Amino acid sequence: MAIGIIRFPGTNCDRDVYKAIELAGGEAEYIWWNNEDLTDYDGIVIPCGFSYGDYLRAGAIASNTPVVEGV
């Protein structure tokens, strides 16, 4: 099972999520914020942290990225 881990600038714990997916028997792969093709993945994980650092309305900024359009 291929699981994509979305990375935004400022994301953290993505390596922990990668390892957890591997330990559960999945195939983890990082997906950058500017990738809009998610057809190769069986599932998507958005790790914790502040997308785009600690800017005000960081989630609103992230919501306008190509990868979120693909989700």
PDB file of C-alpha atoms in Angstrom, residues 19-62:
ATOM      1  CA  LYS A  19       8.717   5.363   9.928  1.00  0.00           C
ATOM      2  CA  ALA A  20       5.257   4.549  11.343  1.00  0.00           C
ATOM      3  CA  ILE A  21       3.940   3.775   7.869  1.00  0.00           C
ATOM      4  CA  GLU A  22       6.906   1.497   7.189  1.00  0.00           C
ATOM      5  CA  LEU A  23       6.467  -0.289  10.533  1.00  0.00           C
ATOM      6  CA  ALA A  24       2.808  -0.878   9.655  1.00  0.00           C
ATOM      7  CA  GLY A  25       3.871  -2.522   6.388  1.00  0.00           C
ATOM      8  CA  GLY A  26       3.127   0.369   4.045  1.00  0.00           C
ATOM      9  CA  GLU A  27       5.293   2.036   1.441  1.00  0.00           C
ATOM     10  CA  ALA A  28       5.841   5.672   2.422  1.00  0.00           C
ATOM     11  CA  GLU A  29       6.791   8.452   0.056  1.00  0.00           C
ATOM     12  CA  TYR A  30       7.127  12.192   0.587  1.00  0.00           C
ATOM     13  CA  ILE A  31       4.984  14.498  -1.532  1.00  0.00           C
ATOM     14  CA  TRP A  32       5.948  18.162  -1.844  1.00  0.00           C
ATOM     15  CA  TRP A  33       3.365  20.924  -1.668  1.00  0.00           C
ATOM     16  CA  ASN A  34       3.739  21.740  -5.371  1.00  0.00           C
ATOM     17  CA  ASN A  35       2.891  18.226  -6.614  1.00  0.00           C
ATOM     18  CA  GLU A  36      -0.690  17.930  -7.820  1.00  0.00           C
ATOM     19  CA  ASP A  37      -0.668  14.321  -9.091  1.00  0.00           C
ATOM     20  CA  LEU A  38      -1.685  11.987  -6.271  1.00  0.00           C
ATOM     21  CA  THR A  39      -2.953   9.110  -8.415  1.00  0.00           C
ATOM     22  CA  ASP A  40      -0.110   6.759  -7.399  1.00  0.00           C
ATOM     23  CA  TYR A  41      -1.120   6.726  -3.722  1.00  0.00           C
ATOM     24  CA  ASP A  42      -3.611   4.600  -1.828  1.00  0.00           C
ATOM     25  CA  GLY A  43      -3.699   7.092   1.036  1.00  0.00           C
ATOM     26  CA  ILE A  44      -2.457  10.534   2.042  1.00  0.00           C
ATOM     27  CA  VAL A  45      -1.153  11.748   5.420  1.00  0.00           C
ATOM     28  CA  ILE A  46      -0.687  15.378   6.439  1.00  0.00           C
ATOM     29  CA  PRO A  47       1.735  15.409   9.402  1.00  0.00           C
ATOM     30  CA  CYS A  48       1.600  17.962  12.185  1.00  0.00           C
ATOM     31  CA  GLY A  49       3.457  21.214  12.367  1.00  0.00           C
ATOM     32  CA  PHE A  50       2.858  24.642  10.954  1.00  0.00           C
ATOM     33  CA  SER A  51       2.587  24.737   7.199  1.00  0.00           C
ATOM     34  CA  TYR A  52       4.476  27.794   6.044  1.00  0.00           C
ATOM     35  CA  GLY A  53       5.966  28.379   9.459  1.00  0.00           C
ATOM     36  CA  ASP A  54       4.079  30.234  12.130  1.00  0.00           C
ATOM     37  CA  TYR A  55       2.483  32.760   9.785  1.00  0.00           C
ATOM     38  CA  LEU A  56      -1.018  33.969  10.452  1.00  0.00           C
ATOM     39  CA  ARG A  57      -3.529  31.872   8.482  1.00  0.00           C
ATOM     40  CA  ALA A  58      -0.888  29.350   7.407  1.00  0.00           C
ATOM     41  CA  GLY A  59      -3.641  26.824   6.697  1.00  0.00           C
ATOM     42  CA  ALA A  60      -5.285  29.262   4.309  1.00  0.00           C
ATOM     43  CA  ILE A  61      -1.998  29.597   2.434  1.00  0.00           C
ATOM     44  CA  ALA A  62      -1.599  25.812   2.275  1.00  0.00           C
TER      45      ALA A  62
END
